[in-house]
CSV table of C-alpha atoms and ligand atoms in Angstrom, one decimal:
chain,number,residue,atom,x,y,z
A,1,UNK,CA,77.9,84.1,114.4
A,2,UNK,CA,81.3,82.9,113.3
A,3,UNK,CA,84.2,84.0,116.1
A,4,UNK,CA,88.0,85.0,115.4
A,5,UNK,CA,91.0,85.8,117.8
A,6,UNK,CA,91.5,88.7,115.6
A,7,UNK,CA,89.8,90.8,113.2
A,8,UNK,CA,91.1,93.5,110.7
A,9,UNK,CA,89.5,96.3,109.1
A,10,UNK,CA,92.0,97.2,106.2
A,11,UNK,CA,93.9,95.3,104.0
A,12,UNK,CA,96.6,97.6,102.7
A,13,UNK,CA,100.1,98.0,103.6
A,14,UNK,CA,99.5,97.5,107.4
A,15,UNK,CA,96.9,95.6,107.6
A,16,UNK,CA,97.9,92.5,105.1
A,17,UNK,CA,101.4,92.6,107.0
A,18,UNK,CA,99.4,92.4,110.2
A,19,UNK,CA,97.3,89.4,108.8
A,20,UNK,CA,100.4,87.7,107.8
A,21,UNK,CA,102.0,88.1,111.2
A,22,UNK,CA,99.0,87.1,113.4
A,23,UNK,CA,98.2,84.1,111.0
A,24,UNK,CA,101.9,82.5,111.2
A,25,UNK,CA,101.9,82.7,115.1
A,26,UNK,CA,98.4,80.7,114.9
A,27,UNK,CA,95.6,83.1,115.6
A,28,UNK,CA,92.3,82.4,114.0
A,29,UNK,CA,92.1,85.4,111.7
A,30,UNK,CA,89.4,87.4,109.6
A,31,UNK,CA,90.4,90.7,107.9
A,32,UNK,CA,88.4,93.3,105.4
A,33,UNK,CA,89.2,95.2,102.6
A,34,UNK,CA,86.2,97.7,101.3
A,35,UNK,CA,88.2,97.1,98.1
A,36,UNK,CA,91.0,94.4,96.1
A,37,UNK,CA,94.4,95.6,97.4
A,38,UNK,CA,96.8,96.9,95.7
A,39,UNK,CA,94.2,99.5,94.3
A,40,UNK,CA,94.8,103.0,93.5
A,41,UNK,CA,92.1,104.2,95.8
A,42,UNK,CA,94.0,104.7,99.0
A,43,UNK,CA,97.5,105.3,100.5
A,44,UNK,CA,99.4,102.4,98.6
A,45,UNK,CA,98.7,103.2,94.5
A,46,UNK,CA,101.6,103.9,92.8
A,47,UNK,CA,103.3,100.5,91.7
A,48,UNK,CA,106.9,101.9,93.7
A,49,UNK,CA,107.7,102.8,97.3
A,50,UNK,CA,111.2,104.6,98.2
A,51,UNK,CA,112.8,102.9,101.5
A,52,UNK,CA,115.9,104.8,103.3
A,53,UNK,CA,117.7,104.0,106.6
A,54,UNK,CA,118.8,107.0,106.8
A,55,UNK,CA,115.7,108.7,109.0
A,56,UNK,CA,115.3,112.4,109.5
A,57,UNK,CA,112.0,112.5,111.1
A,58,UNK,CA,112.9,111.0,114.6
A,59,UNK,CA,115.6,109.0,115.5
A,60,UNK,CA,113.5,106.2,116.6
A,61,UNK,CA,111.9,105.4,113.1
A,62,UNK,CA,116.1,104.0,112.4
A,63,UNK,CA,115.6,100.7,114.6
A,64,UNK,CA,112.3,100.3,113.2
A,65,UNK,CA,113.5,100.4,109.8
A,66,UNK,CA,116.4,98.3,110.4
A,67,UNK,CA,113.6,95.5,111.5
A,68,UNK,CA,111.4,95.8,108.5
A,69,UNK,CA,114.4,95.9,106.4
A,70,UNK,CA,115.1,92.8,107.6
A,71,UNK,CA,111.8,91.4,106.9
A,72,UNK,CA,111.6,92.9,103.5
A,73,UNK,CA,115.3,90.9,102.7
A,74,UNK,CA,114.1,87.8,104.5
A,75,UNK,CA,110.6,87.7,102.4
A,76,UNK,CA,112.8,88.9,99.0
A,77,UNK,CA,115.1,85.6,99.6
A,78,UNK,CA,111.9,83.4,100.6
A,79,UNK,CA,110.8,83.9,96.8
A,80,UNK,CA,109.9,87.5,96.1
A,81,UNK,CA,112.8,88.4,94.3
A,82,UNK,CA,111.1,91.5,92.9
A,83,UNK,CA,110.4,93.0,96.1
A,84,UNK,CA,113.2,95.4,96.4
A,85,UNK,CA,115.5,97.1,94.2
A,86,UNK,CA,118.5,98.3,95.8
A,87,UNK,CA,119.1,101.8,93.7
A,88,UNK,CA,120.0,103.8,96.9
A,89,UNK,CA,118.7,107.9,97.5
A,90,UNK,CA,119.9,110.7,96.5
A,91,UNK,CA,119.2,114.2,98.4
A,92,UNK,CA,119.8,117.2,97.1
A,93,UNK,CA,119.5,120.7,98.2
A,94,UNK,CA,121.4,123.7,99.5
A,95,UNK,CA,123.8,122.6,102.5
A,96,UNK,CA,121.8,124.6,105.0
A,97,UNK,CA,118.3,123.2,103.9
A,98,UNK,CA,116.4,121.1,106.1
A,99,UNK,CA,116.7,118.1,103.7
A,100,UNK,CA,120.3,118.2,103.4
A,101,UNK,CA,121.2,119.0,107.5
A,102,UNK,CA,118.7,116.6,108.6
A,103,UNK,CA,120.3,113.6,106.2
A,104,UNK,CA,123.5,114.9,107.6
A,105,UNK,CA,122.4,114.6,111.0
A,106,UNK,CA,120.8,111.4,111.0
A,107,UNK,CA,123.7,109.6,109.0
A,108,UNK,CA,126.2,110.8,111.8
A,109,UNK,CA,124.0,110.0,115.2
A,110,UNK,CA,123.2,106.5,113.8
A,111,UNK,CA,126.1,105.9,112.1
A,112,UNK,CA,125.4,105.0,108.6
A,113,UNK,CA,126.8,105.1,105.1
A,114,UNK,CA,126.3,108.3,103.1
A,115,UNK,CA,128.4,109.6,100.4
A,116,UNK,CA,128.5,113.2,100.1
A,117,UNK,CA,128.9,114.8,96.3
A,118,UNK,CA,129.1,118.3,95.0
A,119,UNK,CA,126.9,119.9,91.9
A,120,UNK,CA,129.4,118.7,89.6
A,121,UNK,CA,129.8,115.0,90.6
A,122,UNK,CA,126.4,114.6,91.0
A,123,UNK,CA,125.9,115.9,87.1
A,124,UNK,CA,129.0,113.4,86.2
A,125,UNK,CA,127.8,110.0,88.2
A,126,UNK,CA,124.1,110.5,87.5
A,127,UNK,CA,123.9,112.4,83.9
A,128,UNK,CA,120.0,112.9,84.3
A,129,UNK,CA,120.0,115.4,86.9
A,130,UNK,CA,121.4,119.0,86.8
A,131,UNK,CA,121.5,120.4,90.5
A,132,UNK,CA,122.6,124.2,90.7
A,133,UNK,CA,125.9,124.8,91.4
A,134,UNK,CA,125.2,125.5,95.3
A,135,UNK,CA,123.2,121.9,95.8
A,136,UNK,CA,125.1,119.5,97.4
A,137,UNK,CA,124.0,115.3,96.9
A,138,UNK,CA,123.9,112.9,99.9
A,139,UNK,CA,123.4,110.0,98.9
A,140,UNK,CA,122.0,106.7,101.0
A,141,UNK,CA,123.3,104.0,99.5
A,142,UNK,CA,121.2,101.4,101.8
A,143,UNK,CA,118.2,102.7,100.3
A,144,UNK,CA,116.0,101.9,97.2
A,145,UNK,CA,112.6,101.2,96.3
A,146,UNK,CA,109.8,98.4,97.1
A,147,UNK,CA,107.5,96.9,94.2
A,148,UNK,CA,104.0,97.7,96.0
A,149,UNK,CA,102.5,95.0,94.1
A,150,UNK,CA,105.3,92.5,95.3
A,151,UNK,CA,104.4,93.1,98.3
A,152,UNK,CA,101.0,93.2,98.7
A,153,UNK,CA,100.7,90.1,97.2
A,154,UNK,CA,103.3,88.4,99.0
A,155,UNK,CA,101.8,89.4,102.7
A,156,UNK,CA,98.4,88.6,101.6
A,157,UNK,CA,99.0,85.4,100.2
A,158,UNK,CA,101.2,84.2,103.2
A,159,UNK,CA,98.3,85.3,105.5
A,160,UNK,CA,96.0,83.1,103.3
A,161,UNK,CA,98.2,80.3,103.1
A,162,UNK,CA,98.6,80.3,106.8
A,163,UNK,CA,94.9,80.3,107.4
A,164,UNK,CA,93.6,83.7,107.6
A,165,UNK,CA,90.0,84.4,106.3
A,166,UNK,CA,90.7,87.8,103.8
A,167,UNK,CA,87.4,89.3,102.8
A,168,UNK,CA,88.1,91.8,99.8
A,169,UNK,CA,85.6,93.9,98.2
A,170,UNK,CA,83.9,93.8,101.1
A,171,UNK,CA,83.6,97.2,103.4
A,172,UNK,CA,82.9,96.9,107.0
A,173,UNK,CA,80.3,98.9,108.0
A,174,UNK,CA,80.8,99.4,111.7
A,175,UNK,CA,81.9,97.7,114.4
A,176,UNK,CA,81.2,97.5,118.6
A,177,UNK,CA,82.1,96.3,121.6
A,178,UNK,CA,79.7,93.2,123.7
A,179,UNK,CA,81.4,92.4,126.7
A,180,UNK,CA,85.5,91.7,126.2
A,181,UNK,CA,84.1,90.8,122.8
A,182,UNK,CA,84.2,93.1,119.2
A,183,UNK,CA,81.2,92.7,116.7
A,184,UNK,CA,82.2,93.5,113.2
A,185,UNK,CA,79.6,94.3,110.5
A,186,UNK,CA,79.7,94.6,106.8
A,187,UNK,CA,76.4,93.8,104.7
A,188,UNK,CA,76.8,90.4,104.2
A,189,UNK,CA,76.0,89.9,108.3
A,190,UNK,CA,78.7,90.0,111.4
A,191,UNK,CA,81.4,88.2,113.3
A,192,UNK,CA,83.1,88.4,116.1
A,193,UNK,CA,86.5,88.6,117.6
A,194,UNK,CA,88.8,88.7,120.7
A,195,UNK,CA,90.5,91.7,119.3
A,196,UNK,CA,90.1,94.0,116.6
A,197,UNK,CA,93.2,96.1,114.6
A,198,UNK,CA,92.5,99.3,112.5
A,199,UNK,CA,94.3,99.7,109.6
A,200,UNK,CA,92.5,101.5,107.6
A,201,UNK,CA,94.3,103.9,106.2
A,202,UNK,CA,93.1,107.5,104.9
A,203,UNK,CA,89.1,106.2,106.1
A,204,UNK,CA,90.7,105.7,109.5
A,205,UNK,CA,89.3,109.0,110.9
A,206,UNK,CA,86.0,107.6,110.2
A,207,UNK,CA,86.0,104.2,111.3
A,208,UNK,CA,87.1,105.5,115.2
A,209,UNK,CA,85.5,108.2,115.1
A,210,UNK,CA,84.6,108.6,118.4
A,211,UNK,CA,88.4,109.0,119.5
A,212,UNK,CA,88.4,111.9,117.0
A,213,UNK,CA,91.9,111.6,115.9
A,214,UNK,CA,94.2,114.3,114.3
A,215,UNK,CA,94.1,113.1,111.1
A,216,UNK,CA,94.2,115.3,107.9
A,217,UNK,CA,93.9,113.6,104.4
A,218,UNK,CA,95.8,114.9,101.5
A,219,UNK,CA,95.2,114.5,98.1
A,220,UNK,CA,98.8,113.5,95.9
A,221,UNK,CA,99.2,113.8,92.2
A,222,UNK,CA,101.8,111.3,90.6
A,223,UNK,CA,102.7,111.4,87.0
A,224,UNK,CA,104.8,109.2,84.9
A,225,UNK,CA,107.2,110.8,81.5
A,226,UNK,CA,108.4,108.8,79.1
A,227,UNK,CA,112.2,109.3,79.1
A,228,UNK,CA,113.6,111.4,76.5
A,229,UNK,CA,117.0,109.5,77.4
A,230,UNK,CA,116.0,106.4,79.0
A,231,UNK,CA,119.7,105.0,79.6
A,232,UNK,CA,119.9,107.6,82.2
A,233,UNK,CA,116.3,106.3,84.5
A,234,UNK,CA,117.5,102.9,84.4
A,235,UNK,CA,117.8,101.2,87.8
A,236,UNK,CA,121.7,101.6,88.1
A,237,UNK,CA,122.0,104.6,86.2
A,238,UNK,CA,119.3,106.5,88.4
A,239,UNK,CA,118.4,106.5,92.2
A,240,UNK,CA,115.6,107.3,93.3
A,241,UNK,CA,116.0,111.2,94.2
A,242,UNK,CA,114.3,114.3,96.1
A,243,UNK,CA,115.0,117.8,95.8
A,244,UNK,CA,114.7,120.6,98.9
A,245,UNK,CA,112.7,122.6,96.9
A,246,UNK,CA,108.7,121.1,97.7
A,247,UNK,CA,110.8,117.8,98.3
A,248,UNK,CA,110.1,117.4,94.3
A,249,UNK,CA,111.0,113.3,93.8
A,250,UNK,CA,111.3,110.7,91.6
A,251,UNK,CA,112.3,107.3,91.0
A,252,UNK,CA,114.2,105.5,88.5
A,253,UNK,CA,112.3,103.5,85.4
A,254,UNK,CA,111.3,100.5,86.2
A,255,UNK,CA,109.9,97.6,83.6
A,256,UNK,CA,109.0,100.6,80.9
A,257,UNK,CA,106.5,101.7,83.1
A,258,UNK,CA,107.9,105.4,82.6
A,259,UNK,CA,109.8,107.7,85.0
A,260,UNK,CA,107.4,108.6,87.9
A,261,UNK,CA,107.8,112.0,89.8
A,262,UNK,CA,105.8,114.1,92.1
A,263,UNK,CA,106.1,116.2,95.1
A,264,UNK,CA,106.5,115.3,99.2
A,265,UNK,CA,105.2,118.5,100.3
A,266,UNK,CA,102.2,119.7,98.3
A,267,UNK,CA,98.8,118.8,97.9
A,268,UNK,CA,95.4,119.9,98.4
A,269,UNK,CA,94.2,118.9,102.1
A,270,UNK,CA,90.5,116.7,101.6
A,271,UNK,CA,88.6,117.9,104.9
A,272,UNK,CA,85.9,115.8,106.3
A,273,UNK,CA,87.1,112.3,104.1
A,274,UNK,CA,85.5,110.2,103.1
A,275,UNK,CA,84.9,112.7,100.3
A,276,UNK,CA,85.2,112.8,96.3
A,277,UNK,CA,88.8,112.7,95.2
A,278,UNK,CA,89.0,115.5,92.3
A,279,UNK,CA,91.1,114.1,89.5
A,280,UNK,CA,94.6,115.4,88.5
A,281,UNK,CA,94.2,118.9,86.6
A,282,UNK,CA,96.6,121.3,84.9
A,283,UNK,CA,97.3,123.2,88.3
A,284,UNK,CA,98.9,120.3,89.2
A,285,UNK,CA,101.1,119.1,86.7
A,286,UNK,CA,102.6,122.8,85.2
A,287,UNK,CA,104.9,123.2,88.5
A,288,UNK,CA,105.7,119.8,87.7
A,289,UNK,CA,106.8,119.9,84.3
A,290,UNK,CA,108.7,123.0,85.2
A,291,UNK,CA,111.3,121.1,88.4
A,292,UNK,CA,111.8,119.1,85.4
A,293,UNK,CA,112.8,120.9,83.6
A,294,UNK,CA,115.1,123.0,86.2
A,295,UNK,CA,116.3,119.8,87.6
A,296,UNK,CA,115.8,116.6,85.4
A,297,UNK,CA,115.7,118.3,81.8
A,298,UNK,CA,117.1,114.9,80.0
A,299,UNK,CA,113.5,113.2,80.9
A,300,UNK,CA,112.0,115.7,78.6
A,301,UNK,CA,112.1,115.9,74.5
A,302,UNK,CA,113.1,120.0,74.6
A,303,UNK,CA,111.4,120.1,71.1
A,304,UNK,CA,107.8,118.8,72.2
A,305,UNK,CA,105.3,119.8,75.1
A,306,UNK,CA,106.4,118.7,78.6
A,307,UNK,CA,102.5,117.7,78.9
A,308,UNK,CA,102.5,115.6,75.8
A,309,UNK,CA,105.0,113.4,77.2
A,310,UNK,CA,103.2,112.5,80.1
A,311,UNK,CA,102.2,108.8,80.2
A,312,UNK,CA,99.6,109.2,83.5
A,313,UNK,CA,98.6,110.8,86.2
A,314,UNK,CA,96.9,109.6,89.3
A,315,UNK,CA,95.9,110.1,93.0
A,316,UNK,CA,97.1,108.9,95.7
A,317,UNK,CA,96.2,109.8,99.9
A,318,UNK,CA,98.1,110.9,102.7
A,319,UNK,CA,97.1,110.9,105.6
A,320,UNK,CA,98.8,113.4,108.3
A,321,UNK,CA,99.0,113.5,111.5
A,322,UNK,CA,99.9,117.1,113.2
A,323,UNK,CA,104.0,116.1,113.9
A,324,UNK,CA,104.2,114.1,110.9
A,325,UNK,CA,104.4,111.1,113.0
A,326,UNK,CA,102.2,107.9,112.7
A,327,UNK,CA,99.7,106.8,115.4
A,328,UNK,CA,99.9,103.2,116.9
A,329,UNK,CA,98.0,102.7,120.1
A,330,UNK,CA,95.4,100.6,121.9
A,331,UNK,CA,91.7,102.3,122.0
A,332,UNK,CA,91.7,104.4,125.5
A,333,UNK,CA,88.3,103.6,126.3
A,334,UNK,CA,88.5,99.3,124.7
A,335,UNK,CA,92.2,97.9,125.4
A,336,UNK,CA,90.8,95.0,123.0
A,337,UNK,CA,90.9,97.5,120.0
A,338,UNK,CA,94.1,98.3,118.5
A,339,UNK,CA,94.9,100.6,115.7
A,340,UNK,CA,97.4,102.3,113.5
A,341,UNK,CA,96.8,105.3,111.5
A,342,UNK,CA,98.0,108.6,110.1
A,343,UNK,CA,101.3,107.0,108.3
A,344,UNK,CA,101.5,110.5,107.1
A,345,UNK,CA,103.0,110.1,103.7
A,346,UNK,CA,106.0,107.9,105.1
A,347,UNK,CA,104.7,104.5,106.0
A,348,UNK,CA,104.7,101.9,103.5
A,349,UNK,CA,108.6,101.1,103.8
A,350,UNK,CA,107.5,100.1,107.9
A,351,UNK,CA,104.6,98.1,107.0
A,352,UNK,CA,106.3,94.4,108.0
A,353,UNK,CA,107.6,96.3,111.3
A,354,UNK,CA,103.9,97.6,112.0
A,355,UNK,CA,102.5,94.4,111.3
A,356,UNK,CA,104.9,92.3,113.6
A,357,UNK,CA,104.1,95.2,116.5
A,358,UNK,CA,100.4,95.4,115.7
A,359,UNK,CA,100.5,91.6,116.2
A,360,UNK,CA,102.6,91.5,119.6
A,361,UNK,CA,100.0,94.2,121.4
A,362,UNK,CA,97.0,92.1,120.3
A,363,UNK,CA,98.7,88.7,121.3
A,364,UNK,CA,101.1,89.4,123.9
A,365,UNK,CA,99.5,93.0,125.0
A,366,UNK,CA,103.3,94.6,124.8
A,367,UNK,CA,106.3,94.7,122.3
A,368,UNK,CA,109.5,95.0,122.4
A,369,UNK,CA,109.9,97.2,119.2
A,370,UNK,CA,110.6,101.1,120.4
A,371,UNK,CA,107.1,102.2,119.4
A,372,UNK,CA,106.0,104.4,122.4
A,373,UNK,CA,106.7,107.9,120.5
A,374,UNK,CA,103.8,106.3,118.4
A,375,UNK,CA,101.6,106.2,121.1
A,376,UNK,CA,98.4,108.5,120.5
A,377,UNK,CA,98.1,109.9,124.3
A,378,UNK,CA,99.6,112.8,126.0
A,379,UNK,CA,100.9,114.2,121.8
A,380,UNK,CA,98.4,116.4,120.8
B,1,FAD,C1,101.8,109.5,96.6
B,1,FAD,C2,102.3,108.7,97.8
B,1,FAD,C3,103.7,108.4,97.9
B,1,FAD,C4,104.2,107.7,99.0
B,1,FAD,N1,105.5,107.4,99.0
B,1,FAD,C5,106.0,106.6,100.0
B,1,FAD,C6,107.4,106.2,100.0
B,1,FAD,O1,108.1,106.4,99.0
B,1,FAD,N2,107.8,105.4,101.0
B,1,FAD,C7,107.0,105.0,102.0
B,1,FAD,O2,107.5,104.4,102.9
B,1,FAD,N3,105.7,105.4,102.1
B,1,FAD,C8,105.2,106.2,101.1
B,1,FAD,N4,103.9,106.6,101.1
B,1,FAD,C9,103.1,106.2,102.2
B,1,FAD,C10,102.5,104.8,102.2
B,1,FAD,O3,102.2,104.4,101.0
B,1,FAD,C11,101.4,104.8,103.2
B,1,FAD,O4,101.9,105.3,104.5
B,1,FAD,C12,100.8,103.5,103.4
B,1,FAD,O5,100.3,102.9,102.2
B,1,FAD,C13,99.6,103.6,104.4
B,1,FAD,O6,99.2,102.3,104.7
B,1,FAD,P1,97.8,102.0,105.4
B,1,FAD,O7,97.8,100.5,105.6
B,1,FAD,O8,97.6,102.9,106.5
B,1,FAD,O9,96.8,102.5,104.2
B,1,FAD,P2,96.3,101.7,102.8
B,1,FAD,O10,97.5,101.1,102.3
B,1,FAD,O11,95.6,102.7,102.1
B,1,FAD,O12,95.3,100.6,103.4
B,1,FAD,C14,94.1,100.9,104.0
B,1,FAD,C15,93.1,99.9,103.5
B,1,FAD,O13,91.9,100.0,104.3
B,1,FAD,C16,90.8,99.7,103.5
B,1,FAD,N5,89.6,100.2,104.1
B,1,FAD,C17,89.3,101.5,104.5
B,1,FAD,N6,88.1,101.5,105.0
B,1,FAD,C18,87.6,100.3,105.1
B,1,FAD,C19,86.4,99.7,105.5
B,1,FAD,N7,85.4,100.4,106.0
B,1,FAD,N8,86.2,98.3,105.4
B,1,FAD,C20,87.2,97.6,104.8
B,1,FAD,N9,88.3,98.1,104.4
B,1,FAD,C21,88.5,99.4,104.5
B,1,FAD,C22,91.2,100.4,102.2
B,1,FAD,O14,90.4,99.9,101.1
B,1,FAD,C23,92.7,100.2,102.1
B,1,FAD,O15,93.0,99.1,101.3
B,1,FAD,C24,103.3,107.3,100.0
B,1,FAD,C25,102.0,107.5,99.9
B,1,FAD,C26,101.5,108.2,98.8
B,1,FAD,C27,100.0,108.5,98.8
């Protein structure tokens, strides 16, 4: 039976970053993908990720994000120019909304760049959106949007080209422990490994099962329009942008592939995943096509059917944890077994951090990185 230092179940965003890590500090690597990543079948579909410095959910995701923002500019300049677009965010909501106070807040503990606009400058500087009169804009201007496909492909070929075994199409079945040893099975027979990292996104839950983890999985719907005024969605002329309301977002055109939009805080909750994923329906796209038309009218022809100027629709997973926080830990009951899980709707833009932290615990058994309030035991 073939033997690794490390073993991966889940090639996505963590796991491909985690491949690339571990392969460039000279482990012996295998990893597993149950399908070709980037797919649309998990947490990563989508073609565009949003990336902010300016954190509301706890203060410690801001020197995280710093790191991985220094990985995504280092792996931009080592020749994937296309991996970020620097179009900064816009927030906008009513001054006492928790959008809004928390962006506030955030900016001012750490320190960072925002510029704060009314209603009306907002409507001047970016012509495709029409906030009420009440909204005010913060916007991040070291912030933008990562090219999924970019990225994917740049982490998974670096982990090749540095050595690491990448098994796609190829689901792992189960896997146990034999001594300080991990056995790793998919169909086509086993291996084994010194360690073994989870990333395995919305199937997580299933995979450790036995550690029962809090982990809800939510069905998202994305759409892309076809701008009515497409001057105004360029990169440039748009930022990406969230409203308070359902934290209804967007993101500028990019390459003609339509204006893409959907909402942050909806979607219908998929107990007991794995589990079909019901398609996108009408009950998800008429509140939709109506915060368009309330906040982003000049996406829409006025004269033809919202609807009818929809280029696609498609799923995509979250997968929540109770405090909206992700999980990274060692198994309680097999220190050899690492994972991380539940990046609860917010985790792509970390994925270079997770990888470099998932590789220090399975090399070096500790990091350095401020990742304990990640840390599964003692939080729910
Ligand atoms: C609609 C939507 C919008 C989002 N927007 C943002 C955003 O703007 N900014 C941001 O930072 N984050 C965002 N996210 C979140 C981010 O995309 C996810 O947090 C991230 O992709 C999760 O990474 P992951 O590696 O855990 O999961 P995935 O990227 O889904 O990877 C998990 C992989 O594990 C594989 N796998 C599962 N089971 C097995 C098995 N048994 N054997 C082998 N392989 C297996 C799967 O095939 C999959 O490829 C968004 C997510 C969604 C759904």
């Amino acid at each position: 039976m073939p033997g690794y230092d490390v073993a991966i179940i889940g090639l996505g965003a963590m796991g491909s970053f985690t491949a690339m890590e571990l392969a460039g500090r000279g482990a012996s690597v295998i990893g597993f993908d149950r399908f070709s990543p980037p797919h649309e079948k998990g947490s990563h579909g989508g073609e565009t990720r949003a990336f902010r410095t300016i954190y509301t959910e706890h203060p410690d995701y801001v020197p995280l994000m710093k790191r991985a923002l220094e990985h995504w500019e280092r792996l931009a300049a080592e020749g994937s120019p296309d991996l970020l677009t620097w179009t900064g965010v816009l927030s906008l909501g009513e001054a006492d909304s928790s959008l809004i106070g928390g962006v506030r807040q955030s900016a001012a503990v750490h320190g960072l760049p925002v510029e704060v606009l009314s209603a009306d400058e907002v409507r001047r500087r970016f012509p495709a959106f029409t906030p009420p009169g009440n909204f005010t804009g913060l916007l991040d201007t070291r912030a933008g949007l990562i090219d999924v496909a970019a990225a994917l492909d740049c982490s998974l070929q670096a982990a090749r080209r540095l050595g690491a075994d990448l098994k796609l199409d190829r689901e792992v079945l189960g896997w146990s422990v034999e001594g300080r040893e991990v056995l790793v099975s998919t169909r086509e027979g086993r291996v084994r490994a010194k360690r073994l990292v989870v990333t395995a996104g919305a199937w997580s839950g299933a995979i450790l099962r036995a550690l029962k983890l809090p982990l809800l999985v939510r069905r998202q719907v994305l759409t892309w329009f076809r701008p009515h005024r497409p001057e105004w969605f360029q990169p440039g002329a748009a930022p990406v942008f969230v409203f308070a309301p359902g934290a209804f977002y967007g993101f500028p055109e990019i390459g003609g592939a339509g204006v893409k939009i959907a909402y942050h805080e909806k979607g219908d909750p998929l107990p007991g995943f794995p589990v079909p994923v019901p398609p996108p329906s009408k009950a998800d796209l008429v509140p939709l096509a109506r915060d368009i038309a309330r906040f982003v009218p000049g996406l829409l022809d006025p004269d033809r059917p919202p609807l009818d100027q929809m280029l696609a629709a498609k799923t995509c997973l979250y997968t929540l944890t109770p405090d909206g926080h992700f999980i990274l830990d060692r198994h309680p009951q097999h220190d050899q077994v690492l994972f991380g899980a539940g990046l609860s709707g917010h985790g792509f833009k970390f994925a270079p951090v997770m990888g470099e932290v998932l590789a220090d615990l399975a090399l070096e058994g500790k990091t350095e990185r401020p990742v304990d309030f990640l840390r599964l035991e003692g939080r729910f």
